Short mmCIF file of C-alpha atoms and ligand atoms in Angstrom, two decimals:
data_model
loop_
_atom_site.label_atom_id
_atom_site.label_comp_id
_atom_site.label_asym_id
_atom_site.label_seq_id
_atom_site.Cartn_x
_atom_site.Cartn_y
_atom_site.Cartn_z
CA MET A 1 9.15 84.17 82.46
CA MET A 2 12.51 85.78 83.18
CA TRP A 3 15.06 84.95 80.48
CA ASP A 4 18.31 83.50 81.60
CA MET A 5 21.24 85.73 80.66
CA THR A 6 23.24 82.79 79.31
CA GLN A 7 20.31 81.75 77.11
CA ILE A 8 20.12 85.23 75.68
CA GLY A 9 23.85 85.20 75.19
CA SER A 10 23.88 81.99 73.15
CA MET A 11 20.89 83.07 71.10
CA MET A 12 22.60 86.38 70.26
CA ALA A 13 25.75 84.54 69.29
CA SER A 14 23.82 82.39 66.80
CA VAL A 15 22.11 85.45 65.30
CA MET A 16 25.47 87.21 64.99
CA PHE A 17 26.92 84.19 63.23
CA VAL A 18 24.10 84.15 60.70
CA TRP A 19 24.57 87.88 60.21
CA ALA A 20 28.28 87.49 59.50
CA ILE A 21 27.56 84.86 56.80
CA PHE A 22 24.92 87.11 55.36
CA GLN A 23 27.24 90.08 55.07
CA GLN A 24 29.74 88.01 53.13
CA TYR A 25 27.38 86.76 50.42
CA PHE A 26 24.91 89.60 49.83
CA PRO A 27 25.45 92.93 48.09
CA GLU A 28 25.89 96.06 50.25
CA GLU A 29 22.51 97.71 49.53
CA LEU A 30 20.59 94.60 50.29
CA GLY A 31 22.75 94.28 53.37
CA MET A 32 21.61 97.74 54.60
CA HIS A 33 17.95 96.76 54.38
CA ILE A 34 18.53 93.50 56.06
CA LYS A 35 20.52 95.26 58.76
CA GLN A 36 17.48 97.37 59.68
CA TYR A 37 15.22 94.34 59.89
CA PHE A 38 17.85 92.47 61.79
CA ARG A 39 17.95 95.21 64.45
CA LYS A 40 14.16 95.20 64.73
CA LEU A 41 14.16 91.43 65.05
CA LEU A 42 16.83 91.59 67.70
CA SER A 43 14.92 94.10 69.80
CA PHE A 44 11.79 92.02 69.36
CA VAL A 45 13.33 88.81 70.67
CA ASN A 46 15.47 90.51 73.29
CA PRO A 47 13.34 92.18 75.97
CA TYR A 48 16.41 93.61 77.69
CA ILE A 49 18.26 96.82 77.12
CA THR A 50 21.80 97.73 78.08
CA ILE A 51 23.26 101.07 79.10
CA ASN A 52 27.03 101.50 79.18
CA PHE A 53 28.85 103.85 81.51
CA HIS A 54 32.37 104.44 80.23
CA GLU A 55 35.28 105.41 82.42
CA TYR A 56 36.21 108.08 79.89
CA GLN A 57 33.31 109.52 77.96
CA GLY A 58 33.89 110.41 74.33
CA ASP A 59 36.88 112.70 73.95
CA GLU A 60 36.91 113.70 77.58
CA TYR A 61 40.20 113.98 79.41
CA GLU A 62 38.69 113.44 82.82
CA ARG A 63 37.60 110.16 84.33
CA SER A 64 33.83 110.14 84.38
CA LYS A 65 32.34 110.99 87.76
CA ALA A 66 29.41 108.69 87.09
CA TYR A 67 31.82 105.77 86.57
CA SER A 68 33.50 106.41 89.94
CA SER A 69 30.14 106.72 91.69
CA ILE A 70 28.90 103.46 90.18
CA GLU A 71 32.15 101.77 91.23
CA ARG A 72 31.57 102.89 94.81
CA TYR A 73 27.91 101.94 94.77
CA LEU A 74 28.59 98.49 93.41
CA SER A 75 31.37 97.97 95.90
CA THR A 76 28.77 97.88 98.67
CA ASN A 77 26.65 95.33 96.78
CA SER A 78 29.30 93.41 94.93
CA SER A 79 30.08 90.82 97.60
CA ASN A 80 26.70 89.19 96.92
CA GLY A 81 27.22 86.38 94.47
CA VAL A 82 30.44 87.66 92.92
CA LYS A 83 33.26 85.15 92.92
CA ARG A 84 36.22 87.31 91.89
CA LEU A 85 36.63 90.47 93.91
CA LYS A 86 39.26 93.18 94.08
CA ALA A 87 40.23 94.24 97.59
CA ASN A 88 40.85 97.93 98.31
CA VAL A 89 42.31 98.52 101.75
CA LEU A 90 41.34 101.84 103.27
CA LYS A 91 42.47 104.16 106.02
CA ASN A 92 45.47 102.48 107.52
CA ARG A 93 44.07 98.99 107.05
CA LYS A 94 41.15 99.87 109.30
CA SER A 95 38.58 99.12 106.63
CA ILE A 96 38.43 97.32 103.35
CA PHE A 97 36.11 97.66 100.40
CA LEU A 98 35.56 95.03 97.75
CA SER A 99 34.89 95.79 94.13
CA MET A 100 34.20 93.40 91.30
CA GLU A 101 36.91 92.16 88.98
CA ASP A 102 36.58 92.52 85.20
CA TYR A 103 33.71 90.61 83.56
CA GLU A 104 32.05 89.80 86.89
CA GLU A 105 28.33 90.40 87.32
CA VAL A 106 26.34 91.93 90.18
CA ILE A 107 22.59 91.67 90.47
CA ASP A 108 20.81 94.56 92.14
CA GLU A 109 17.15 94.74 93.15
CA PHE A 110 15.46 98.13 93.27
CA GLN A 111 11.74 98.85 93.77
CA GLY A 112 10.78 95.47 92.35
CA MET A 113 13.13 95.75 89.35
CA THR A 114 16.14 93.54 88.68
CA ILE A 115 19.27 95.20 87.37
CA TRP A 116 22.38 93.38 86.15
CA TRP A 117 25.72 95.16 86.31
CA THR A 118 28.81 93.84 84.54
CA SER A 119 32.25 95.37 84.63
CA SER A 120 33.93 95.16 81.27
CA LYS A 121 36.71 96.63 79.22
CA ILE A 122 37.65 97.28 75.62
CA VAL A 123 41.15 96.08 74.92
CA PRO A 124 42.67 98.07 72.04
CA GLN A 125 43.65 96.02 68.98
CA ARG A 126 46.40 98.39 68.00
CA GLN A 127 47.69 101.62 69.42
CA ALA A 128 45.37 104.51 68.69
CA LEU A 129 47.15 107.56 67.33
CA PHE A 130 45.22 110.49 68.70
CA SER A 131 43.30 109.16 71.63
CA TYR A 132 43.90 110.45 75.14
CA ASN A 133 44.16 106.95 76.54
CA ASP A 134 46.63 105.89 73.88
CA GLY A 135 46.73 102.13 73.77
CA GLU A 136 45.12 101.78 77.17
CA GLU A 137 42.21 99.55 78.07
CA LYS A 138 38.89 101.36 78.29
CA ARG A 139 36.71 100.22 81.11
CA TYR A 140 32.98 100.52 81.42
CA TYR A 141 30.07 99.28 83.49
CA LYS A 142 27.20 97.72 81.60
CA LEU A 143 23.74 98.00 83.08
CA THR A 144 21.16 95.53 81.79
CA CYS A 145 17.48 95.81 82.63
CA HIS A 146 14.09 94.95 81.23
CA ARG A 147 12.88 97.23 78.48
CA LYS A 148 9.68 98.09 80.34
CA HIS A 149 11.74 99.54 83.22
CA LYS A 150 13.74 101.86 81.01
CA ASP A 151 12.19 105.10 82.26
CA ALA A 152 12.28 104.13 85.91
CA ILE A 153 15.88 103.05 85.53
CA THR A 154 17.09 106.25 83.87
CA ASN A 155 14.98 108.65 85.95
CA VAL A 156 15.04 107.02 89.36
CA TYR A 157 17.48 104.15 89.66
CA VAL A 158 20.59 105.67 88.00
CA PRO A 159 20.32 108.97 89.94
CA HIS A 160 19.90 106.88 93.10
CA VAL A 161 23.07 104.90 92.29
CA LEU A 162 25.04 108.09 91.60
CA ASP A 163 23.88 109.76 94.84
CA GLU A 164 24.65 106.69 96.91
CA GLY A 165 28.06 106.36 95.26
CA ASP A 166 28.88 110.00 96.03
CA ALA A 167 27.84 109.58 99.65
CA ILE A 168 30.03 106.48 100.05
CA ALA A 169 32.97 108.26 98.39
CA LYS A 170 32.61 111.17 100.81
CA LYS A 171 32.53 108.84 103.80
CA THR A 172 35.55 106.85 102.75
CA ARG A 173 37.55 109.74 101.27
CA GLN A 174 41.23 109.38 102.00
CA GLN A 175 43.79 112.06 101.47
CA LYS A 176 46.20 111.12 98.74
CA LEU A 177 49.57 112.35 97.67
CA TYR A 178 49.87 112.24 93.89
CA THR A 179 52.97 112.51 91.79
CA ASN A 180 53.46 112.58 88.03
CA GLY A 181 56.75 110.64 87.97
CA ARG A 182 57.80 109.98 84.38
CA LYS A 183 54.31 109.80 82.94
CA THR A 184 51.61 112.23 81.96
CA SER A 185 49.26 110.71 84.49
CA TRP A 186 49.21 110.71 88.25
CA SER A 187 50.03 107.89 90.61
CA HIS A 188 49.37 108.17 94.31
CA ILE A 189 50.08 106.94 97.79
CA LEU A 190 48.03 107.63 100.88
CA PHE A 191 48.85 110.98 102.40
CA GLU A 192 49.63 110.63 106.07
CA HIS A 193 51.82 113.60 106.93
CA PRO A 194 51.52 114.51 110.62
CA SER A 195 52.08 118.26 110.14
CA THR A 196 49.14 120.43 111.22
CA PHE A 197 48.65 124.09 111.98
CA ASP A 198 49.08 123.16 115.68
CA THR A 199 52.52 121.69 115.09
CA LEU A 200 53.55 124.44 112.67
CA ALA A 201 55.75 126.98 114.39
CA MET A 202 55.08 130.55 113.35
CA HIS A 203 53.73 133.78 114.77
CA PRO A 204 50.18 133.08 116.05
CA ASP A 205 48.72 136.11 114.26
CA LYS A 206 50.16 135.05 110.96
CA LYS A 207 48.99 131.50 111.45
CA LYS A 208 45.48 132.72 112.22
CA ASP A 209 45.51 134.89 109.14
CA ILE A 210 46.46 131.98 106.86
CA MET A 211 43.91 129.66 108.44
CA ASN A 212 41.19 132.31 108.02
CA ASP A 213 42.19 132.75 104.41
CA LEU A 214 41.89 129.02 103.76
CA MET A 215 38.58 128.64 105.56
CA THR A 216 37.14 131.64 103.72
CA PHE A 217 38.26 130.12 100.43
CA ILE A 218 36.50 126.80 100.95
CA GLU A 219 33.26 128.52 101.89
CA SER A 220 33.29 130.93 98.95
CA LYS A 221 31.90 128.84 96.12
CA GLU A 222 28.99 131.20 95.54
CA TYR A 223 31.17 134.27 95.90
CA TYR A 224 33.62 133.15 93.22
CA LYS A 225 30.69 132.42 90.93
CA LYS A 226 29.21 135.85 91.60
CA VAL A 227 32.39 137.71 90.74
CA GLY A 228 33.06 135.50 87.71
CA LYS A 229 36.30 133.89 88.87
CA ALA A 230 37.37 130.27 88.77
CA TRP A 231 37.19 128.81 92.28
CA LYS A 232 40.88 128.52 92.97
CA ARG A 233 43.54 130.35 94.93
CA GLY A 234 47.28 130.64 94.52
CA TYR A 235 49.79 130.74 97.35
CA LEU A 236 53.46 131.54 97.08
CA LEU A 237 55.52 130.28 100.01
CA TYR A 238 59.02 131.67 100.09
CA GLY A 239 61.91 131.63 102.49
CA PRO A 240 65.22 129.91 103.22
CA PRO A 241 65.48 126.10 103.39
CA GLY A 242 64.17 124.56 106.60
CA THR A 243 61.68 127.27 107.48
CA GLY A 244 58.57 125.13 107.10
CA LYS A 245 57.30 125.61 103.54
CA SER A 246 56.67 121.92 102.88
CA SER A 247 55.36 121.49 106.42
CA MET A 248 52.87 124.26 105.78
CA ILE A 249 51.57 122.59 102.61
CA ALA A 250 51.00 119.39 104.58
CA ALA A 251 49.26 121.38 107.32
CA MET A 252 47.02 123.05 104.71
CA ALA A 253 46.06 119.67 103.23
CA ASN A 254 45.31 118.28 106.68
CA LEU A 255 43.24 121.29 107.65
CA LEU A 256 41.06 121.14 104.55
CA ASN A 257 41.20 117.36 104.01
CA TYR A 258 42.48 117.97 100.47
CA HIS A 259 44.55 115.74 98.23
CA ILE A 260 48.02 116.92 97.24
CA TYR A 261 49.28 116.80 93.66
CA ASP A 262 53.03 117.22 93.81
CA LEU A 263 53.90 118.32 90.30
CA GLU A 264 57.39 117.23 89.30
CA PHE A 265 58.24 119.76 86.62
CA THR A 266 61.32 118.03 85.37
CA SER A 267 59.21 115.11 84.10
CA VAL A 268 56.80 117.34 82.20
CA LYS A 269 57.81 117.42 78.54
CA ASP A 270 55.79 120.31 77.23
CA ASN A 271 52.76 122.53 77.73
CA THR A 272 50.35 119.89 76.45
CA ASP A 273 51.57 117.42 79.05
CA LEU A 274 51.22 120.03 81.74
CA ARG A 275 47.67 120.74 80.68
CA LYS A 276 46.83 117.03 80.69
CA LEU A 277 48.20 116.68 84.19
CA LEU A 278 46.37 119.69 85.54
CA ILE A 279 43.09 118.54 84.03
CA GLY A 280 43.66 115.14 85.60
CA THR A 281 43.59 116.61 89.12
CA SER A 282 40.45 116.26 91.18
CA SER A 283 38.67 119.04 93.02
CA LYS A 284 39.43 119.63 96.70
CA SER A 285 43.12 119.41 96.06
CA ILE A 286 46.35 121.33 96.40
CA ILE A 287 48.59 121.42 93.35
CA VAL A 288 52.14 121.94 94.54
CA ILE A 289 55.13 123.04 92.53
CA GLU A 290 58.13 123.04 94.85
CA ASP A 291 61.26 125.08 94.24
CA ILE A 292 59.77 126.75 91.23
CA ASP A 293 62.99 128.69 90.58
CA CYS A 294 65.02 125.48 90.19
CA SER A 295 62.37 123.35 88.51
CA LEU A 296 62.45 125.07 85.19
CA ASP A 297 63.88 127.87 83.24
CA LEU A 298 61.08 130.16 84.22
CA THR A 299 63.40 132.97 85.08
CA GLY A 300 65.28 132.93 81.83
CA GLN A 301 68.61 132.79 83.67
CA ARG A 302 69.30 129.14 84.19
CA LYS A 303 68.98 128.22 80.53
CA LYS A 304 71.14 131.14 79.44
CA LYS A 305 73.99 129.89 81.60
CA LYS A 306 73.74 126.40 80.17
CA ARG A 307 73.67 127.71 76.64
CA GLU A 308 76.73 129.84 77.23
CA ASN A 309 78.65 126.75 78.26
CA ASN A 310 77.65 124.82 75.16
CA GLU A 311 78.10 127.67 72.79
CA GLU A 312 81.72 126.99 71.94
CA GLU A 313 81.09 123.37 70.93
CA GLU A 314 78.28 123.97 68.42
CA ASN A 315 78.32 126.00 65.25
CA PRO A 316 75.53 128.62 64.81
CA VAL A 317 73.60 126.58 62.21
CA GLN A 318 73.46 123.52 64.44
CA LYS A 319 72.39 125.66 67.35
CA LYS A 320 69.57 127.33 65.44
CA GLU A 321 68.23 124.00 64.27
CA LYS A 322 68.31 122.58 67.74
CA GLU A 323 66.44 125.57 69.10
CA LYS A 324 63.87 125.31 66.32
CA LYS A 325 63.26 121.67 67.18
CA LYS A 326 62.92 122.47 70.85
CA LYS A 327 60.42 125.26 70.21
CA GLY A 328 56.82 124.21 70.68
CA LYS A 329 57.93 121.15 72.58
CA GLU A 330 59.24 122.68 75.77
CA MET A 331 57.38 123.82 78.79
CA THR A 332 57.34 127.57 78.87
CA LEU A 333 56.46 130.26 81.34
CA SER A 334 53.50 131.30 79.24
CA GLY A 335 52.34 127.67 79.10
CA LEU A 336 52.46 127.48 82.85
CA LEU A 337 50.63 130.77 83.29
CA ASN A 338 48.00 129.67 80.82
CA SER A 339 47.48 126.45 82.74
CA ILE A 340 47.18 128.22 86.06
CA ASP A 341 44.83 130.98 85.09
CA GLY A 342 43.94 130.66 81.43
CA LEU A 343 40.72 129.18 80.16
CA TRP A 344 41.85 125.68 81.09
CA SER A 345 42.20 126.55 84.74
CA ALA A 346 38.44 126.83 85.14
CA CYS A 347 38.04 123.10 84.49
CA GLY A 348 37.46 121.65 87.91
CA SER A 349 37.12 123.73 91.00
CA GLU A 350 38.11 124.11 94.63
CA ARG A 351 41.81 123.97 93.99
CA LEU A 352 44.76 125.59 95.66
CA ILE A 353 47.95 126.11 93.72
CA VAL A 354 51.03 126.44 95.88
CA PHE A 355 54.47 127.44 94.64
CA THR A 356 57.48 127.32 96.91
CA THR A 357 60.83 128.95 96.39
CA ASN A 358 63.99 129.81 98.29
CA HIS A 359 64.66 132.77 95.98
CA VAL A 360 61.58 134.87 95.45
CA GLU A 361 63.66 137.61 93.83
CA LYS A 362 64.55 135.29 90.95
CA LEU A 363 60.98 134.68 89.85
CA ASP A 364 59.39 136.39 86.90
CA PRO A 365 56.98 139.04 88.24
CA ALA A 366 54.33 137.79 85.81
CA LEU A 367 54.30 134.47 87.61
CA ILE A 368 53.71 135.83 91.07
CA ARG A 369 51.44 138.76 90.43
CA ARG A 370 48.26 138.88 92.53
CA GLY A 371 45.48 137.01 90.82
CA ARG A 372 47.91 134.23 90.01
CA MET A 373 49.65 133.91 93.31
CA ASP A 374 47.01 135.60 95.42
CA LYS A 375 48.76 135.33 98.75
CA HIS A 376 52.48 135.62 99.32
CA ILE A 377 53.64 134.07 102.58
CA GLU A 378 57.16 134.54 103.82
CA LEU A 379 58.52 131.81 106.05
CA SER A 380 61.60 133.05 107.70
CA TYR A 381 64.20 132.40 110.36
CA CYS A 382 63.09 131.48 113.83
CA CYS A 383 61.83 134.35 115.99
CA PHE A 384 60.89 134.08 119.65
CA GLU A 385 57.20 133.47 118.90
CA THR A 386 58.12 130.63 116.56
CA PHE A 387 60.48 129.20 119.17
CA LYS A 388 57.72 129.22 121.82
CA VAL A 389 55.52 127.01 119.61
CA LEU A 390 58.40 124.59 119.04
CA ALA A 391 59.25 124.48 122.77
CA LYS A 392 55.62 123.71 123.58
CA ASN A 393 55.40 121.01 120.91
CA TYR A 394 58.75 119.36 121.46
CA LEU A 395 59.28 119.79 125.21
CA ASP A 396 55.86 120.67 126.63
CA VAL A 397 57.40 123.79 128.10
CA GLU A 398 55.66 127.18 128.05
CA SER A 399 58.10 129.15 130.18
CA HIS A 400 61.63 128.63 131.45
CA ASP A 401 64.53 130.61 132.90
CA LEU A 402 66.45 130.25 129.65
CA PHE A 403 63.65 131.78 127.55
CA SER A 404 64.92 135.36 127.94
CA THR A 405 68.48 134.36 126.92
CA ILE A 406 67.10 132.46 123.96
CA SER A 407 64.92 135.43 122.98
CA CYS A 408 67.99 137.72 122.89
CA LEU A 409 70.08 135.21 120.98
CA LEU A 410 67.34 134.64 118.40
CA GLU A 411 67.32 138.36 117.68
CA GLU A 412 71.04 138.25 117.00
CA THR A 413 71.21 135.15 114.82
CA ASN A 414 69.57 133.67 111.80
CA ILE A 415 68.61 130.11 112.66
CA THR A 416 65.92 128.12 110.88
CA PRO A 417 63.01 126.51 112.72
CA ALA A 418 64.36 123.19 111.38
CA ASP A 419 67.65 123.73 113.29
CA VAL A 420 65.86 124.84 116.45
CA ALA A 421 63.58 121.79 116.24
CA GLU A 422 66.58 119.53 115.85
CA ASN A 423 68.13 120.92 119.04
CA LEU A 424 64.91 120.63 120.99
CA MET A 425 64.42 116.99 120.09
CA ARG A 426 65.28 114.50 122.82
CA LYS A 427 68.00 112.20 121.55
CA SER A 428 68.11 109.87 124.53
CA ALA A 429 65.97 108.91 127.52
CA GLU A 430 68.24 110.91 129.87
CA GLU A 431 67.65 114.19 128.12
CA ASN A 432 65.00 116.57 129.48
CA ALA A 433 63.68 120.06 128.76
CA ASP A 434 66.55 121.67 130.69
CA SER A 435 69.29 119.89 128.80
CA CYS A 436 67.60 120.43 125.42
CA LEU A 437 67.21 124.16 126.02
CA LYS A 438 70.86 124.37 127.09
CA GLU A 439 71.79 122.60 123.84
CA LEU A 440 69.84 125.18 121.94
CA VAL A 441 71.56 128.07 123.74
CA LYS A 442 74.91 126.55 122.82
CA ALA A 443 73.88 126.14 119.19
CA LEU A 444 72.62 129.73 119.08
CA GLU A 445 75.84 131.06 120.59
CA SER A 446 77.98 129.19 118.11
CA ALA A 447 75.75 130.37 115.23
CA LYS A 448 76.15 133.94 116.49
CA GLU A 449 79.91 133.54 116.63
CA LYS A 450 80.01 132.15 113.11
CA THR A 451 78.01 135.07 111.76
CA MET A 452 80.37 137.52 113.48
CA MET A 453 83.42 135.76 112.08
CA LYS A 454 81.92 135.92 108.61
CA VAL A 455 81.27 139.65 108.89
CA VAL A 456 84.81 140.20 110.14
CA GLU A 457 86.25 138.16 107.27
CA GLU A 458 84.21 139.99 104.69
CA SER A 459 85.09 143.40 106.09
CA THR A 460 88.81 142.69 106.38
CA SER A 461 88.84 141.57 102.77
CA ASP A 462 87.15 144.92 101.99
CA GLY A 463 89.90 146.73 103.91
CA ILE A 464 87.90 147.65 107.04
CA SER A 465 89.54 147.14 110.47
CA SER A 466 88.18 144.29 112.60
CA ASP A 467 87.10 146.62 115.43
CA SER A 468 84.87 148.66 113.18
CA ALA A 469 83.57 145.44 111.66
CA TYR A 470 82.37 144.34 115.11
CA GLU A 471 80.76 147.74 115.64
CA GLN A 472 79.03 147.42 112.30
CA MET A 473 77.83 143.97 113.27
CA GLU A 474 76.29 145.29 116.52
CA ASP A 475 74.50 148.04 114.57
CA THR A 476 72.97 145.66 112.07
CA ASP A 477 71.80 143.38 114.90
CA ALA A 478 70.04 146.25 116.60
CA GLU A 479 68.33 147.23 113.37
CA SER A 480 67.33 143.78 112.20
CA GLY A 481 65.36 142.69 115.32
CA ASP A 482 62.61 140.29 114.44
CA SER A 483 62.54 140.67 110.72
CA GLY A 484 61.54 137.07 110.26
CA ASP A 485 57.89 136.37 110.36
CA GLU A 486 56.47 139.36 108.54
CA ASP A 487 53.90 138.44 106.01
CA SER A 488 53.98 140.51 102.89
CA SER A 489 50.59 139.30 101.86
CA ASP A 490 47.58 141.37 100.98
N1 ATP B 1 57.79 126.46 110.94
C1 ATP B 1 58.04 125.21 111.32
N2 ATP B 1 57.27 124.62 112.23
C2 ATP B 1 57.49 123.36 112.63
N3 ATP B 1 58.48 122.61 112.17
C3 ATP B 1 59.30 123.14 111.27
C4 ATP B 1 59.11 124.46 110.78
N4 ATP B 1 60.06 124.73 109.88
C5 ATP B 1 60.80 123.63 109.80
N5 ATP B 1 60.36 122.66 110.61
C6 ATP B 1 60.95 121.34 110.78
O1 ATP B 1 62.02 121.24 109.88
C7 ATP B 1 61.83 120.23 108.92
C8 ATP B 1 62.08 120.80 107.53
O2 ATP B 1 61.08 121.73 107.23
P1 ATP B 1 60.41 121.86 105.79
O3 ATP B 1 60.69 120.66 104.98
O4 ATP B 1 58.99 122.24 105.96
O5 ATP B 1 61.26 123.08 105.23
P2 ATP B 1 61.18 123.79 103.82
O6 ATP B 1 60.97 125.25 104.09
O7 ATP B 1 60.20 123.11 102.95
O8 ATP B 1 62.66 123.57 103.29
P3 ATP B 1 63.16 123.49 101.78
O9 ATP B 1 63.14 124.88 101.24
O10 ATP B 1 64.55 122.96 101.92
O11 ATP B 1 62.25 122.56 101.06
C9 ATP B 1 60.42 119.75 109.08
O12 ATP B 1 60.35 118.37 109.01
C10 ATP B 1 59.99 120.23 110.43
O13 ATP B 1 60.19 119.22 111.38
MG1 MG B 2 60.42 121.93 101.20
#
């Protein structure tokens, strides 16, 4: 006869009550003996065993993979008989998956065995001092099955659940954009950036090189293992604002179907927080630190300036004390380096770390040495090749009479792809490819004029005559040519 779960529940409650009374009135030693017999009695009357799968196992930082897999597996079975369900809307509202709410129960049948799953949580009584999930609820799934099925459950059923869960997760994987905000954990939204390597304007050879690099990386699991390196790769994207650094990160994520973790440095208190955040990232992801030169005092210069300003107001003793207090709390360059390629970096795999900066010359060489930032990619002003991609994308035009004029003008001016794109965009229904290209020519001519004026102004203030300034300008133009899209990578 199969025992009803509620019957078992009430019987256990009575036994627990008796036990509580017992503990109060009997001495400790006697209590220990009775405890042993009590356990035996309990296992004798209760033919069921339970196995708990916690969201965070022991002292682990990471969410348990088994917990996520079970969650996915149960989501496919949970609609049967469960009254309270959580709805998770997927992929642009095209699909929805239901998971069980807390304390709901799902019954699963497998090879003639019945398995009960309950989702539960431990609510902390008071704030724990040293736990990772300080004061947070700890969730777990409880599996209940008959004692005689124990081996089959642990050897066959649980692996089956985990495999199924993984397969469902792969099928329904959605790219996410995570941010750390003001906390030491990540929150996310769905990542739906339209930038791809097709829409990214840059020299085709360079684009191919980057794509090859990425594809080689994702197929090199065994290689990284063989050479004894953590499976991760660092990219440094540098160049002036509006040259496509952020667009490239989005294109990378879309190419590889990776999540993006956009690390907001200013909200990271210290090295421990940084480590927590990095450990909390999942594999197949890109960890992005934008504008690394502005984010933190990693160059040593920004902080110095600030300190100089404050110096007059504070006396030396106050200052020393403040600095002492700050020490050990702040995020430091060495903390960052340690997190990127120290021992901690090997936790988790298949990760790209991307830094962006407008001022590569300001960065500490230790930060961008090869091995940390393996590939340096310069994104620069618009050259003719870049323009051709934009013209094709924005106007569907592959050749035009104005192309040669534009090619010459691009060699003489520094204009960002963002500005070119803006000019090529149709702003009204009347505009067509012709009018947009004419707009661009105008913009290029005025940019050229501005640059010339600037050179003249600078030279006259240096005491050079305006005629020779123009000559100088022509010379530099001839020399500069297409300096833009050269990749200084390995
Ligand atoms: N190489 C490019 N290819 C296609 N579009 C580009 C490119 N560069 C810039 N753009 C356009 O300009 C806009 C701004 O580019 P993006 O945000 O990628 O620049 P950025 O280099 O990250 O600038 P910042 O340094 O200011 O962050 C994009 O939305 C995109 O439309
Ligand atoms: Mg950007």
